[in-house]
GROMACS .gro file of C-alpha atoms in nm:
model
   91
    1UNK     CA    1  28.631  17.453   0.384
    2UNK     CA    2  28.910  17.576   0.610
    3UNK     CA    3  28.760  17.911   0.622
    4UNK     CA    4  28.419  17.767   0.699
    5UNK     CA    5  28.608  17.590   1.020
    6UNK     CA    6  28.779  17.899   1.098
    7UNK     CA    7  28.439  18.091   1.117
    8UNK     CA    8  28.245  17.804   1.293
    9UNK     CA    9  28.521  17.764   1.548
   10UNK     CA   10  28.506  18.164   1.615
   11UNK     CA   11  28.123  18.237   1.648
   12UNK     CA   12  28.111  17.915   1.904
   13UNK     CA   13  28.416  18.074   2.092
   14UNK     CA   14  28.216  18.425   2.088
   15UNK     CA   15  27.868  18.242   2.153
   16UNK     CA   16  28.067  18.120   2.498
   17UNK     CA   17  28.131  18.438   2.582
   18UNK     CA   18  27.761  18.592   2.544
   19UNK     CA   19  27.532  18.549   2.824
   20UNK     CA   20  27.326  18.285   2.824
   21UNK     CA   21  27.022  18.397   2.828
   22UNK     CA   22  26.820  18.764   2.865
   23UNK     CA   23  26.724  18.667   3.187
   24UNK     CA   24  27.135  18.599   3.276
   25UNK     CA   25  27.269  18.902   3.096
   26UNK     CA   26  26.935  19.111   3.310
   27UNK     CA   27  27.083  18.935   3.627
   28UNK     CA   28  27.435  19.044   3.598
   29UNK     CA   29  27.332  19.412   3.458
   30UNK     CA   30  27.120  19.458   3.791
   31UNK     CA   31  27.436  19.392   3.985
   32UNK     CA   32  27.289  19.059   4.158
   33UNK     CA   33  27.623  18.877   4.058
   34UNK     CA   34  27.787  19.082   4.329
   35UNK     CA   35  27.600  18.886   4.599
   36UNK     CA   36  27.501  18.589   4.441
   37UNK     CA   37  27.647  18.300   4.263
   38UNK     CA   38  27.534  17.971   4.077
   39UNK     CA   39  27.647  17.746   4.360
   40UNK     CA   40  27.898  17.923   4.613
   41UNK     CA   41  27.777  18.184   4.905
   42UNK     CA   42  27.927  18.476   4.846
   43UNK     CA   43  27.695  18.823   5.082
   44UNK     CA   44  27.385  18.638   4.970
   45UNK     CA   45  27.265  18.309   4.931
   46UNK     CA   46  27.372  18.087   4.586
   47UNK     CA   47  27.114  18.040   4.327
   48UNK     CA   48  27.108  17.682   4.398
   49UNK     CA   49  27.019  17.741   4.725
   50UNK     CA   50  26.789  18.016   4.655
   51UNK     CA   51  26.617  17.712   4.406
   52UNK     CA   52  26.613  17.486   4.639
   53UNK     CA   53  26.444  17.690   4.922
   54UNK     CA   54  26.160  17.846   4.717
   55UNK     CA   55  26.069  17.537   4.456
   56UNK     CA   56  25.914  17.763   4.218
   57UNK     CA   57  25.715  17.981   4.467
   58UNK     CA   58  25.833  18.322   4.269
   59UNK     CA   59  25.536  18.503   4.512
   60UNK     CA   60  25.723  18.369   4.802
   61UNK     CA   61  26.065  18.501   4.640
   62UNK     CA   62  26.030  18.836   4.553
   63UNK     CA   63  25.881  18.887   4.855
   64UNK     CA   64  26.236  18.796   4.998
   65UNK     CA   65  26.369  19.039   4.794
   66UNK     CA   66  26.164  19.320   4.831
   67UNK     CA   67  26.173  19.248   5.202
   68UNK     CA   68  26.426  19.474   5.452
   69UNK     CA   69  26.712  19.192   5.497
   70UNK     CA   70  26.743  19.216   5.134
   71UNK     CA   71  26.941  19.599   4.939
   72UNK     CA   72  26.720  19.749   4.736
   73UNK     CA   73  26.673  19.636   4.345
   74UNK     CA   74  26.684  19.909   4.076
   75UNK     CA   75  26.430  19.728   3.864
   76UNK     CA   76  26.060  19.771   3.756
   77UNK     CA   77  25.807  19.525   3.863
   78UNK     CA   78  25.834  19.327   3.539
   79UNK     CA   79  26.242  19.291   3.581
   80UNK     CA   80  26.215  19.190   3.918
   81UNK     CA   81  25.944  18.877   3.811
   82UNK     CA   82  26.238  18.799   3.576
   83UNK     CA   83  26.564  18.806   3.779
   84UNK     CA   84  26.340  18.621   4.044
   85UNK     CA   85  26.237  18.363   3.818
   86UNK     CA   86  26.582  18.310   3.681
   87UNK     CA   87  26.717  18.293   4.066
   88UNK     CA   88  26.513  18.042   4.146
   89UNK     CA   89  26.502  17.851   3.816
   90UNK     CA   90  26.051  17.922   3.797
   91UNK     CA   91  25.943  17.887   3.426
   0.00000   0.00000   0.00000
């Protein structure tokens, strides 16, 4: 029984430290973490704000971030639906 505690209590300590999603762990390999943040400005707008400011409009999005004010994103077409969806919380 102690062991099973010992194992439970480690895989939830690990689980915390694991992205939490594809979508999150896609985010933060493209590098958008260095700009943007759940809920704090950092060079770019937070994700709550980007949420907030796009309600789901993911056309309206990545045109923002395809557009000129925005760096350019290493990511194919398919990645960039994803890290946009995830920024602005679009199913």
């Amino acid at each position: 029984m102690k062991r099973m505690m010992i194992a439970l209590a480690a895989a939830g300590f690990l689980a915390g430290a694991l992205p939490a999603t594809a979508d999150e762990a896609l985010f933060k390999s493209k590098g958008c973490v260095k700009c943007h943040d759940a809920e704090k400005k950092k060079k770019g707008p937070a994700i709550s704000a980007m949420s907030a400011k796009y309600k789901g409009d993911v056309a309206k999005a990545t045109a923002a971030v395809k557009g000129k004010d925005h760096p350019e994103v290493d990511a194919s077409d398919a990645e960039l639906a994803k890290l946009v969806k995830h920024a602005i919380g679009a199913k």
